[in-house]
Amino acid sequence: MMLRRSSITSFCSQFLKSSYSHNLNYARSSSSLSSSSNPHLITSSATALDFSSKATTDFVSLTRHYGRCYWELSKARLSMLVVATSGTGFVLGSGSAVDFSALSWTCLGTMMVAASANSLNQVFEINNDAKMKRTSRRPLPSGRITKPHAIGWASSVGLAGTALLATQTNMLAAGLAASNLVLYAFVYTPLKQIHHVNTWVGAVVGAIPPLLGWAAASNDISLNAMILPAALYFWQLPHFMALAYMCRSDYAAGGFKMYSLADASGRRTALVALRNSIYLIPLGFLAYDWGVTSEWFCLESTVLTLAISAAAFSFYRDRTREKARRMFHASLLYLPVFMTGLLIHRRSDSEQLLEDNAKGFVKSASSGEALELDDNDDNQNIKAKKRQARPPVAYASVAPFPFLPAPSY
C-alpha cells in the first residue's frame, strides 16, 4: 500500500514538471514566433519613441527661439526700467497705505504696453536697424521672426496691457498708457528720421510712466505728481545726448536725424546736457516744499544732481567719447538713486497731517496773547501777555523722532 502511494506521488511530480517545462517552452516559442511573425513591432515602437522625443525637443527649441525673439522685440531691460518708474509713481501717489495688488497689476500692464511700443518701434525701423552695427542682429533685420508675426505680438500684448490697466486700476491710467504707446510708436519713431526734435519728444514719452503709476494709485493727477516726471524729462536729455554723441557714426548710417549729427564740434550737444542737468537741482527742494518727501531728500538730491552736473560740465569742457561715456554712466547711476531716495523719504498723508497740525499748534501758541485788565490803572489799559502753551504728546512723537518719550510738565 505504501509502495503504491509513493509511486503515485512520484508519477504526479514528474507529470507536473513535464507540464511546467512544456508550458515554459511553449511561451518562449510563442514569443519567438510572435517576434518573427511581426518584424515591424519593435521597429515601430522605437520609431514612436524617437518621434515623441524629437517632437518634445522641437517644441522646447521653438519656445526658446520665440521667447528670445519676444524678449528682444520688447527691449525687456528698457521696459523694466519703465516699469520701475511707473511703480515708483504708484507708491508716491498711494498716500498712507500701498495697495500691493493694484501695484502688481499696474506694473504688469505697464510692462505689456511698453513691450508693445518697443516692438512696434522695431517693426517700423527694420531697414534702419539693418544698417547699424548695434541693431543689425535684432530679430526682424536678422530674419529670426517675420514682420506679420511681430505686428501680431505687439498688437495683442498692447491691447491686453491697456485692458488690464483699465479693469484692474482705472481708465485714467489706461488712457495714459494708450496715449504713450501711440506717442512713442507713431510720433517719436517716424520723427527720428525727420527732425532732431525727436529727442525732446522721446523725453516726454519717458516722463509719462511715473504719471501713469500715480494716476493708477490715486485716480487723479495733482501738482505733487509732477516731481518724478519732471526728473525723468530733464534726466533723459543728458542721458541721450551722451549716447547720441558716442554713436554718431552708427546713427548716421541708420539714417536717423540726431541732434549730435548737426553739431560737428559737440559743443551744443554738451551744452544741452549741462543745461538740463542743472534743471534737476530744484526738484529736491520742490519735493519737500510740496509735501512729497522729508527735508533730508533736499540734501541728497542736491548732492546727486551736482554729481551728474559735474560730469556734464566735464563733457562740455572736453568733448571726447571718454567724457561722453563718463556722463552716460553718471546718468545711469542718477535715476535709480533718485527714485530710491524718493521712496525712502516719502511722506504719507498721515505724517503730513501730523506735521501740519503740529506746525499750526506751535504757530497759534507762539502768537496767542491773553488780554487782562490792570486794576491799578484808572483807564483800564489793555496789556498783552504771551502765554506758553502745552504741546500735545503727538507733537513730540512724530517723525523723525518717534522714539522720544511723552513730555512731562
Short mmCIF file of C-alpha atoms in Angstrom, two decimals:
data_model
loop_
_atom_site.label_atom_id
_atom_site.label_comp_id
_atom_site.label_asym_id
_atom_site.label_seq_id
_atom_site.Cartn_x
_atom_site.Cartn_y
_atom_site.Cartn_z
CA MET A 1 0.00 0.00 0.00
CA MET A 2 2.78 2.37 0.91
CA LEU A 3 4.67 1.41 -2.24
CA ARG A 4 1.65 2.20 -4.38
CA ARG A 5 1.25 5.64 -2.76
CA SER A 6 4.91 6.53 -3.30
CA SER A 7 4.72 5.51 -6.93
CA ILE A 8 1.62 7.64 -7.42
CA THR A 9 3.36 10.59 -5.78
CA SER A 10 6.44 10.30 -7.98
CA PHE A 11 4.24 10.00 -11.07
CA CYS A 12 2.37 13.21 -10.18
CA SER A 13 5.57 15.15 -9.55
CA GLN A 14 7.06 14.02 -12.85
CA PHE A 15 3.84 14.97 -14.64
CA LEU A 16 3.83 18.45 -13.12
CA LYS A 17 7.48 19.03 -14.00
CA SER A 18 6.96 17.97 -17.57
CA SER A 19 3.86 20.14 -17.83
CA TYR A 20 5.70 23.19 -16.46
CA SER A 21 8.60 22.61 -18.83
CA HIS A 22 6.23 22.24 -21.77
CA ASN A 23 4.38 25.47 -20.91
CA LEU A 24 7.64 27.37 -20.49
CA ASN A 25 8.96 26.15 -23.83
CA TYR A 26 5.64 26.98 -25.46
CA ALA A 27 5.71 30.51 -24.09
CA ARG A 28 9.23 31.04 -25.32
CA SER A 29 8.43 29.62 -28.73
CA SER A 30 5.28 31.73 -28.93
CA SER A 31 7.24 34.87 -28.07
CA SER A 32 9.86 33.99 -30.65
CA LEU A 33 7.20 33.21 -33.21
CA SER A 34 5.39 36.45 -32.46
CA SER A 35 8.60 38.42 -32.91
CA SER A 36 9.46 36.62 -36.12
CA SER A 37 5.94 36.87 -37.49
CA ASN A 38 5.77 40.69 -36.64
CA PRO A 39 9.19 42.07 -37.60
CA HIS A 40 7.88 45.67 -37.61
CA LEU A 41 6.66 45.61 -33.98
CA ILE A 42 9.97 46.51 -32.36
CA THR A 43 10.86 48.94 -35.15
CA SER A 44 7.52 50.80 -34.88
CA SER A 45 7.85 51.09 -31.10
CA ALA A 46 11.34 52.56 -31.42
CA THR A 47 10.14 54.92 -34.14
CA ALA A 48 7.28 56.14 -31.96
CA LEU A 49 9.66 56.84 -29.08
CA ASP A 50 12.06 58.70 -31.40
CA PHE A 51 9.21 60.75 -32.86
CA SER A 52 7.92 61.69 -29.39
CA SER A 53 11.41 62.70 -28.23
CA LYS A 54 12.01 64.73 -31.40
CA ALA A 55 8.64 66.48 -31.06
CA THR A 56 9.43 67.44 -27.46
CA THR A 57 12.87 68.71 -28.44
CA ASP A 58 11.43 70.73 -31.32
CA PHE A 59 8.78 72.25 -29.07
CA VAL A 60 11.33 73.30 -26.45
CA SER A 61 13.62 74.71 -29.15
CA LEU A 62 10.75 76.62 -30.76
CA THR A 63 9.63 78.00 -27.40
CA ARG A 64 13.13 79.20 -26.61
CA HIS A 65 13.50 80.75 -30.07
CA TYR A 66 10.31 82.80 -29.94
CA GLY A 67 10.77 83.60 -26.27
CA ARG A 68 14.14 85.09 -27.11
CA CYS A 69 12.65 87.00 -30.05
CA TYR A 70 9.84 88.42 -27.91
CA TRP A 71 12.39 89.39 -25.24
CA GLU A 72 14.47 91.33 -27.76
CA LEU A 73 11.47 92.86 -29.54
CA SER A 74 10.18 94.12 -26.19
CA LYS A 75 13.59 95.57 -25.24
CA ALA A 76 12.94 93.90 -21.91
CA ARG A 77 15.59 95.78 -19.91
CA LEU A 78 14.30 99.15 -21.08
CA SER A 79 10.73 98.04 -20.42
CA MET A 80 11.68 97.00 -16.88
CA LEU A 81 13.12 100.47 -16.30
CA VAL A 82 9.79 101.92 -17.44
CA VAL A 83 8.03 99.58 -15.01
CA ALA A 84 10.31 100.76 -12.20
CA THR A 85 9.40 104.41 -12.82
CA SER A 86 5.70 103.54 -13.01
CA GLY A 87 5.89 101.54 -9.78
CA THR A 88 7.67 104.40 -8.02
CA GLY A 89 4.97 106.80 -9.16
CA PHE A 90 2.33 104.39 -7.81
CA VAL A 91 3.94 104.27 -4.37
CA LEU A 92 4.35 108.04 -4.23
CA GLY A 93 0.67 108.53 -5.11
CA SER A 94 -0.61 105.91 -2.67
CA GLY A 95 -0.89 108.11 0.40
CA SER A 96 -0.84 106.28 3.72
CA ALA A 97 -1.18 102.67 2.52
CA VAL A 98 0.13 100.98 -0.63
CA ASP A 99 -2.22 98.55 -2.35
CA PHE A 100 0.28 95.88 -3.43
CA SER A 101 -2.27 94.01 -5.51
CA ALA A 102 -3.03 97.13 -7.57
CA LEU A 103 0.71 97.86 -7.72
CA SER A 104 1.33 94.42 -9.24
CA TRP A 105 -1.39 94.89 -11.85
CA THR A 106 -0.03 98.35 -12.68
CA CYS A 107 3.50 97.02 -13.19
CA LEU A 108 2.27 94.12 -15.33
CA GLY A 109 0.08 96.36 -17.50
CA THR A 110 2.89 98.89 -17.91
CA MET A 111 5.30 96.14 -18.90
CA MET A 112 2.93 94.84 -21.57
CA VAL A 113 2.26 98.28 -23.06
CA ALA A 114 5.98 99.14 -23.03
CA ALA A 115 6.77 95.82 -24.76
CA SER A 116 4.18 96.61 -27.43
CA ALA A 117 5.58 100.10 -28.05
CA ASN A 118 9.16 98.83 -28.33
CA SER A 119 8.09 96.04 -30.68
CA LEU A 120 6.25 98.44 -32.98
CA ASN A 121 9.31 100.69 -32.93
CA GLN A 122 11.41 97.85 -34.33
CA VAL A 123 8.74 96.96 -36.89
CA PHE A 124 8.90 100.49 -38.31
CA GLU A 125 12.71 100.61 -38.25
CA ILE A 126 13.65 97.27 -39.84
CA ASN A 127 15.63 98.84 -42.69
CA ASN A 128 17.34 101.36 -40.42
CA ASP A 129 18.30 98.73 -37.86
CA ALA A 130 19.78 96.54 -40.60
CA LYS A 131 22.27 99.30 -41.45
CA MET A 132 23.53 99.79 -37.88
CA LYS A 133 26.05 97.50 -36.19
CA ARG A 134 24.40 97.99 -32.82
CA THR A 135 20.97 96.82 -34.04
CA SER A 136 21.62 94.60 -37.07
CA ARG A 137 21.27 91.39 -35.04
CA ARG A 138 17.79 92.21 -33.75
CA PRO A 139 15.05 89.64 -34.57
CA LEU A 140 13.50 91.47 -37.53
CA PRO A 141 16.58 92.60 -39.53
CA SER A 142 18.28 89.24 -38.86
CA GLY A 143 15.23 87.35 -40.16
CA ARG A 144 14.62 85.35 -36.98
CA ILE A 145 10.97 86.42 -36.94
CA THR A 146 8.62 87.68 -39.65
CA LYS A 147 7.11 91.15 -39.73
CA PRO A 148 3.45 89.94 -39.53
CA HIS A 149 4.37 87.82 -36.52
CA ALA A 150 5.98 90.81 -34.79
CA ILE A 151 2.95 93.01 -35.55
CA GLY A 152 0.62 90.36 -34.14
CA TRP A 153 2.71 90.09 -30.98
CA ALA A 154 2.87 93.86 -30.50
CA SER A 155 -0.87 94.37 -31.11
CA SER A 156 -2.00 91.58 -28.80
CA VAL A 157 0.26 92.46 -25.90
CA GLY A 158 -0.53 96.20 -26.21
CA LEU A 159 -4.30 95.69 -26.21
CA ALA A 160 -4.07 93.21 -23.35
CA GLY A 161 -1.94 95.56 -21.25
CA THR A 162 -4.27 98.52 -21.80
CA ALA A 163 -7.33 96.40 -20.96
CA LEU A 164 -5.59 95.13 -17.84
CA LEU A 165 -4.92 98.67 -16.60
CA ALA A 166 -8.49 99.71 -17.40
CA THR A 167 -10.07 96.83 -15.48
CA GLN A 168 -7.66 96.50 -12.55
CA THR A 169 -6.77 100.17 -11.91
CA ASN A 170 -8.74 102.94 -13.63
CA MET A 171 -9.44 104.49 -17.01
CA LEU A 172 -7.10 107.43 -16.40
CA ALA A 173 -4.09 105.10 -16.09
CA ALA A 174 -5.22 103.09 -19.12
CA GLY A 175 -5.65 106.28 -21.15
CA LEU A 176 -2.15 107.48 -20.25
CA ALA A 177 -0.72 104.09 -21.23
CA ALA A 178 -2.50 104.02 -24.58
CA SER A 179 -1.56 107.64 -25.31
CA ASN A 180 2.07 106.96 -24.54
CA LEU A 181 2.09 103.91 -26.82
CA VAL A 182 0.72 105.99 -29.69
CA LEU A 183 3.13 108.85 -28.97
CA TYR A 184 6.15 106.53 -28.93
CA ALA A 185 5.32 104.24 -31.84
CA PHE A 186 3.54 106.63 -34.23
CA VAL A 187 5.07 110.04 -33.43
CA TYR A 188 8.52 109.62 -31.89
CA THR A 189 9.60 106.67 -34.07
CA PRO A 190 8.96 108.27 -37.51
CA LEU A 191 10.20 111.63 -36.21
CA LYS A 192 13.64 110.10 -35.64
CA GLN A 193 14.11 110.06 -39.42
CA ILE A 194 12.72 113.58 -39.96
CA HIS A 195 13.98 116.04 -37.31
CA HIS A 196 16.27 116.09 -34.29
CA VAL A 197 13.42 117.36 -32.08
CA ASN A 198 12.62 113.66 -31.66
CA THR A 199 14.88 113.60 -28.59
CA TRP A 200 12.63 116.07 -26.76
CA VAL A 201 9.51 114.15 -27.82
CA GLY A 202 11.14 110.98 -26.52
CA ALA A 203 11.78 112.75 -23.20
CA VAL A 204 8.04 113.40 -22.91
CA VAL A 205 7.38 109.71 -23.60
CA GLY A 206 9.75 108.75 -20.80
CA ALA A 207 8.15 111.16 -18.35
CA ILE A 208 4.62 109.71 -18.65
CA PRO A 209 5.05 106.27 -16.94
CA PRO A 210 5.50 107.67 -13.39
CA LEU A 211 2.44 109.84 -14.01
CA LEU A 212 0.64 106.67 -15.06
CA GLY A 213 1.62 105.00 -11.79
CA TRP A 214 0.45 107.97 -9.72
CA ALA A 215 -2.88 108.01 -11.59
CA ALA A 216 -3.32 104.25 -11.07
CA ALA A 217 -2.91 104.71 -7.30
CA SER A 218 -4.94 107.89 -6.76
CA ASN A 219 -7.15 108.16 -9.88
CA ASP A 220 -6.04 111.78 -10.01
CA ILE A 221 -3.14 113.96 -11.22
CA SER A 222 -2.01 116.75 -8.91
CA LEU A 223 0.94 119.12 -8.78
CA ASN A 224 2.77 116.74 -6.44
CA ALA A 225 2.65 114.07 -9.13
CA MET A 226 4.94 116.11 -11.40
CA ILE A 227 8.18 115.72 -9.40
CA LEU A 228 9.28 112.36 -10.80
CA PRO A 229 8.02 113.02 -14.37
CA ALA A 230 9.99 116.30 -14.38
CA ALA A 231 13.09 114.48 -13.15
CA LEU A 232 12.73 111.87 -15.88
CA TYR A 233 12.22 114.51 -18.57
CA PHE A 234 15.33 116.51 -17.65
CA TRP A 235 17.38 113.36 -16.95
CA GLN A 236 16.75 111.86 -20.38
CA LEU A 237 18.37 114.75 -22.24
CA PRO A 238 21.92 114.39 -20.84
CA HIS A 239 21.48 110.62 -20.97
CA PHE A 240 20.55 110.52 -24.66
CA MET A 241 22.88 113.35 -25.67
CA ALA A 242 25.78 111.29 -24.34
CA LEU A 243 24.53 108.20 -26.17
CA ALA A 244 23.93 110.08 -29.42
CA TYR A 245 27.42 111.60 -29.26
CA MET A 246 29.07 108.22 -28.72
CA CYS A 247 27.08 106.55 -31.54
CA ARG A 248 27.13 109.38 -34.10
CA SER A 249 28.50 107.28 -36.94
CA ASP A 250 26.04 104.47 -36.26
CA TYR A 251 23.06 106.83 -36.20
CA ALA A 252 24.25 108.47 -39.41
CA ALA A 253 24.49 105.07 -41.11
CA GLY A 254 20.97 104.23 -39.96
CA GLY A 255 19.52 107.44 -41.38
CA PHE A 256 18.43 108.93 -38.05
CA LYS A 257 18.30 112.71 -37.51
CA MET A 258 20.02 113.16 -34.17
CA TYR A 259 20.96 116.48 -32.62
CA SER A 260 24.61 115.46 -32.35
CA LEU A 261 24.86 114.84 -36.12
CA ALA A 262 24.25 118.53 -36.84
CA ASP A 263 26.83 119.54 -34.24
CA ALA A 264 30.30 118.65 -35.51
CA SER A 265 32.15 120.16 -32.54
CA GLY A 266 29.76 118.65 -29.98
CA ARG A 267 29.56 121.95 -28.12
CA ARG A 268 25.80 122.42 -28.45
CA THR A 269 25.18 118.77 -27.60
CA ALA A 270 27.22 119.09 -24.42
CA LEU A 271 25.51 122.39 -23.56
CA VAL A 272 22.06 120.78 -23.79
CA ALA A 273 23.25 118.03 -21.46
CA LEU A 274 24.70 120.52 -18.97
CA ARG A 275 21.67 122.81 -19.02
CA ASN A 276 19.20 120.03 -18.34
CA SER A 277 21.41 118.57 -15.61
CA ILE A 278 21.24 121.92 -13.82
CA TYR A 279 17.46 121.95 -14.20
CA LEU A 280 17.38 118.88 -11.95
CA ILE A 281 18.72 120.80 -8.93
CA PRO A 282 15.47 122.45 -7.68
CA LEU A 283 13.46 119.21 -7.79
CA GLY A 284 14.61 118.05 -4.36
CA PHE A 285 13.51 121.33 -2.77
CA LEU A 286 10.19 121.24 -4.60
CA ALA A 287 9.58 117.66 -3.45
CA TYR A 288 9.96 118.81 0.16
CA ASP A 289 8.05 122.05 -0.29
CA TRP A 290 5.11 120.25 -1.90
CA GLY A 291 4.99 117.65 0.85
CA VAL A 292 6.17 114.66 -1.19
CA THR A 293 9.35 113.94 0.82
CA SER A 294 11.09 114.91 4.03
CA GLU A 295 13.72 117.63 4.23
CA TRP A 296 16.59 115.13 4.05
CA PHE A 297 15.79 114.45 0.43
CA CYS A 298 16.74 118.06 -0.43
CA LEU A 299 20.33 117.45 0.60
CA GLU A 300 20.63 114.05 -1.03
CA SER A 301 19.04 115.20 -4.28
CA THR A 302 21.30 118.26 -4.46
CA VAL A 303 24.47 116.21 -3.99
CA LEU A 304 23.32 113.69 -6.59
CA THR A 305 22.40 116.39 -9.11
CA LEU A 306 25.69 118.22 -8.62
CA ALA A 307 27.48 114.97 -9.41
CA ILE A 308 25.75 114.49 -12.77
CA SER A 309 26.15 118.22 -13.48
CA ALA A 310 29.89 117.93 -12.85
CA ALA A 311 30.07 115.05 -15.34
CA ALA A 312 28.13 117.14 -17.87
CA PHE A 313 30.43 120.13 -17.31
CA SER A 314 33.46 117.90 -17.79
CA PHE A 315 31.98 116.73 -21.10
CA TYR A 316 31.31 120.35 -22.10
CA ARG A 317 34.93 121.34 -21.46
CA ASP A 318 36.46 118.29 -23.13
CA ARG A 319 34.15 116.85 -25.78
CA THR A 320 35.54 113.34 -26.24
CA ARG A 321 33.99 109.89 -26.33
CA GLU A 322 35.54 109.11 -22.97
CA LYS A 323 33.90 112.14 -21.31
CA ALA A 324 30.60 111.34 -23.01
CA ARG A 325 30.79 107.76 -21.73
CA ARG A 326 31.50 109.02 -18.23
CA MET A 327 28.46 111.28 -18.34
CA PHE A 328 26.39 108.39 -19.70
CA HIS A 329 27.41 106.20 -16.76
CA ALA A 330 26.68 109.04 -14.33
CA SER A 331 23.17 109.31 -15.77
CA LEU A 332 22.67 105.56 -15.35
CA LEU A 333 23.54 105.93 -11.67
CA TYR A 334 21.43 109.02 -11.11
CA LEU A 335 17.96 107.68 -11.83
CA PRO A 336 17.84 104.61 -9.53
CA VAL A 337 19.41 106.57 -6.67
CA PHE A 338 16.97 109.45 -7.13
CA MET A 339 13.95 107.14 -7.16
CA THR A 340 15.24 105.22 -4.14
CA GLY A 341 15.60 108.50 -2.25
CA LEU A 342 12.04 109.46 -3.12
CA LEU A 343 10.74 106.15 -1.78
CA ILE A 344 12.82 106.25 1.42
CA HIS A 345 11.95 109.84 2.31
CA ARG A 346 8.38 109.96 1.02
CA ARG A 347 5.79 111.32 3.42
CA SER A 348 2.44 109.62 3.75
CA ASP A 349 -0.79 111.53 4.21
CA SER A 350 -0.92 110.76 7.93
CA GLU A 351 2.64 112.00 8.51
CA GLN A 352 1.94 115.20 6.61
CA LEU A 353 -1.27 115.74 8.57
CA LEU A 354 0.51 115.31 11.90
CA GLU A 355 3.24 117.73 10.88
CA ASP A 356 0.74 120.31 9.62
CA ASN A 357 -1.24 120.07 12.85
CA ALA A 358 1.93 120.40 14.89
CA LYS A 359 3.04 123.47 12.95
CA GLY A 360 -0.38 125.01 13.31
CA PHE A 361 -0.37 124.41 17.04
CA VAL A 362 3.08 125.93 17.53
CA LYS A 363 2.12 128.92 15.42
CA SER A 364 -1.06 129.56 17.40
CA ALA A 365 0.76 129.05 20.70
CA SER A 366 3.53 131.50 19.85
CA SER A 367 1.13 134.17 18.62
CA GLY A 368 -1.55 133.65 21.29
CA GLU A 369 -1.94 136.55 23.66
CA ALA A 370 -4.12 136.96 26.70
CA LEU A 371 -5.86 140.18 27.48
CA GLU A 372 -6.22 141.14 31.13
CA LEU A 373 -7.28 144.26 32.92
CA ASP A 374 -4.96 146.26 35.15
CA ASP A 375 -6.85 147.20 38.33
CA ASN A 376 -4.26 149.77 39.27
CA ASP A 377 -4.76 151.71 36.03
CA ASP A 378 -7.71 154.14 36.11
CA ASN A 379 -8.07 153.98 32.31
CA GLN A 380 -8.06 150.15 32.47
CA ASN A 381 -5.40 149.85 29.80
CA ILE A 382 -5.25 146.51 27.99
CA LYS A 383 -1.93 144.69 28.16
CA ALA A 384 -0.89 141.73 26.08
CA LYS A 385 0.85 138.87 27.74
CA LYS A 386 2.31 135.86 25.96
CA ARG A 387 1.33 132.51 27.33
CA GLN A 388 3.35 129.41 26.82
CA ALA A 389 1.04 126.58 25.80
CA ARG A 390 1.49 122.91 26.46
CA PRO A 391 2.14 120.93 23.26
CA PRO A 392 0.29 117.68 22.79
CA VAL A 393 2.04 114.33 23.08
CA ALA A 394 1.55 113.72 19.36
CA TYR A 395 3.80 116.65 18.50
CA ALA A 396 6.71 115.19 20.44
CA SER A 397 6.34 111.77 18.89
CA VAL A 398 6.09 112.49 15.16
CA ALA A 399 8.81 111.58 12.68
CA PRO A 400 11.75 111.87 12.67
CA PHE A 401 11.73 111.37 16.50
CA PRO A 402 9.06 108.74 17.21
CA PHE A 403 11.22 107.23 19.93
CA LEU A 404 11.08 110.25 22.27
CA PRO A 405 9.09 109.80 25.49
CA ALA A 406 6.00 111.84 26.17
CA PRO A 407 6.90 115.19 27.78
CA SER A 408 6.10 115.73 31.42
CA TYR A 409 5.13 119.13 32.90
#
